[in-house]
PDB file of C-alpha atoms in Angstrom:
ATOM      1  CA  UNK A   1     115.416 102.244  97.487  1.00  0.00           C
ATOM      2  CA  UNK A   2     114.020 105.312  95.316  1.00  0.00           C
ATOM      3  CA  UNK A   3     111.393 103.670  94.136  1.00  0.00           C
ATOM      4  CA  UNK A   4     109.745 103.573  97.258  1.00  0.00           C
ATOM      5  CA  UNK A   5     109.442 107.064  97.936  1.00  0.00           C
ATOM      6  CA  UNK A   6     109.075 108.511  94.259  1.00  0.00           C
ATOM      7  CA  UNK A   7     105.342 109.076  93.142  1.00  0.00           C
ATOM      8  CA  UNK A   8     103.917 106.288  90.777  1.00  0.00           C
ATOM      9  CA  UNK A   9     103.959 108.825  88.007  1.00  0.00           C
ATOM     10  CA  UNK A  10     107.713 109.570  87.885  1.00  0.00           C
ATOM     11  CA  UNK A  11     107.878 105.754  88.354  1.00  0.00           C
ATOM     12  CA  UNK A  12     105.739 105.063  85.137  1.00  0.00           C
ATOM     13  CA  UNK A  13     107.779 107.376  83.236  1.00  0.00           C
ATOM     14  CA  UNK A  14     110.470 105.570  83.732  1.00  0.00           C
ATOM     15  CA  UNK A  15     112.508 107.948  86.327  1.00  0.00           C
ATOM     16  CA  UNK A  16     113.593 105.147  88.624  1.00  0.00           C
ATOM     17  CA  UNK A  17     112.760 101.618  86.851  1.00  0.00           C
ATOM     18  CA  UNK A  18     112.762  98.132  88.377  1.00  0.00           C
ATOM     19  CA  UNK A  19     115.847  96.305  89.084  1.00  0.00           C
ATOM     20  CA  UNK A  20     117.274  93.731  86.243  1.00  0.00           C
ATOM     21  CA  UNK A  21     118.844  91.435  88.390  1.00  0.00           C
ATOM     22  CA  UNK A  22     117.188  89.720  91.223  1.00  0.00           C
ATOM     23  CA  UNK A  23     116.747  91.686  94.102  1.00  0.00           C
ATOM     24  CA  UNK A  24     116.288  88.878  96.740  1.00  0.00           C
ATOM     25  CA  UNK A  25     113.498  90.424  98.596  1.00  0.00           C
ATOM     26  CA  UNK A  26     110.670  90.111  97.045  1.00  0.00           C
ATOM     27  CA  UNK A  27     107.405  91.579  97.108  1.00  0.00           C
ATOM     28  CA  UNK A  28     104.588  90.375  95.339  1.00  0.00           C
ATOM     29  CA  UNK A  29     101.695  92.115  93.762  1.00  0.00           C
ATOM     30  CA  UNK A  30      99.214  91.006  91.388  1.00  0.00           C
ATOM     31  CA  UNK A  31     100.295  91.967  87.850  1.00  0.00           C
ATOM     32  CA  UNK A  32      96.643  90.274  85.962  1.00  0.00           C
ATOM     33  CA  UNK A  33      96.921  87.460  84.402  1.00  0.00           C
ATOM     34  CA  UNK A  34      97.552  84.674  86.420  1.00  0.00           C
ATOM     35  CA  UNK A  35     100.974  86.315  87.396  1.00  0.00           C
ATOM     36  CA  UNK A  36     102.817  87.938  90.106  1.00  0.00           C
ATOM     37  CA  UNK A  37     105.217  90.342  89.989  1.00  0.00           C
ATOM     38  CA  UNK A  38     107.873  91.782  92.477  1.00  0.00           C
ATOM     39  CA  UNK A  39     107.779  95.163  93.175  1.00  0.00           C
ATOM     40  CA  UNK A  40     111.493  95.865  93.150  1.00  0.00           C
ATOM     41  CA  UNK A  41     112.760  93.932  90.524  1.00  0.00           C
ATOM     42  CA  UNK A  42     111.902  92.498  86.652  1.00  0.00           C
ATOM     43  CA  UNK A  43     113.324  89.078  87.482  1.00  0.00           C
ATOM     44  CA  UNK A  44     110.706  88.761  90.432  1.00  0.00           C
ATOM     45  CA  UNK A  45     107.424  86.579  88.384  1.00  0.00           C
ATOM     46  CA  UNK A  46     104.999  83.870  89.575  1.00  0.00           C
ATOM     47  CA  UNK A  47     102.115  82.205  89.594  1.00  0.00           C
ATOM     48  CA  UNK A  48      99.461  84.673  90.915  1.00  0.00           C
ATOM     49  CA  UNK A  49      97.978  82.662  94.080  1.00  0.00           C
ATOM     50  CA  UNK A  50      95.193  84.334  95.760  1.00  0.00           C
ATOM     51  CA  UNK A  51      96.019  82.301  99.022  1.00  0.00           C
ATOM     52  CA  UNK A  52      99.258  84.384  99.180  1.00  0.00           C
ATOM     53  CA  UNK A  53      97.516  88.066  99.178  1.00  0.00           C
ATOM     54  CA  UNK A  54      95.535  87.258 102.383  1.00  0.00           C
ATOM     55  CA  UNK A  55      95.804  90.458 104.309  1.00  0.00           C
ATOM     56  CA  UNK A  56      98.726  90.416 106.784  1.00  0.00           C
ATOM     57  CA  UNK A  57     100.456  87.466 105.006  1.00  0.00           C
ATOM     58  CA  UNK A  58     103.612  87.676 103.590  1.00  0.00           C
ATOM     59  CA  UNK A  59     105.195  84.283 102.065  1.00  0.00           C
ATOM     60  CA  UNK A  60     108.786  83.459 101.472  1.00  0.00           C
ATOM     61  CA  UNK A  61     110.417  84.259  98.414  1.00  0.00           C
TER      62      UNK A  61
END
């Protein structure tokens, strides 16, 4: 994917955006707010669980 290997300013300009469908593979990050988002696509959002960002654990979609 291009998103992974463009710089976060191109990415923030909107030179490669985030997928609109679901992408199936997600990747969580903590977006503020209670929620987490997917890195590679917009459907990707949950409930921000700090259990889940434990360093070296990865939970199922």
């Amino acid at each position: 994917m291009i998103r992974t290997r463009l710089p976060w300013l191109l990415i923030n300009l909107g030179v490669a955006g985030k997928g609109k469908t679901d992408c199936g593979d997600h990747e969580w990050y903590n977006a503020g707010g209670g929620v987490a988002h997917c890195y590679h696509c917009e459907v990707g959002q949950k409930p921000y669980d700090p259990a889940e960002f434990i360093q070296g654990f990865r939970a199922a979609s």
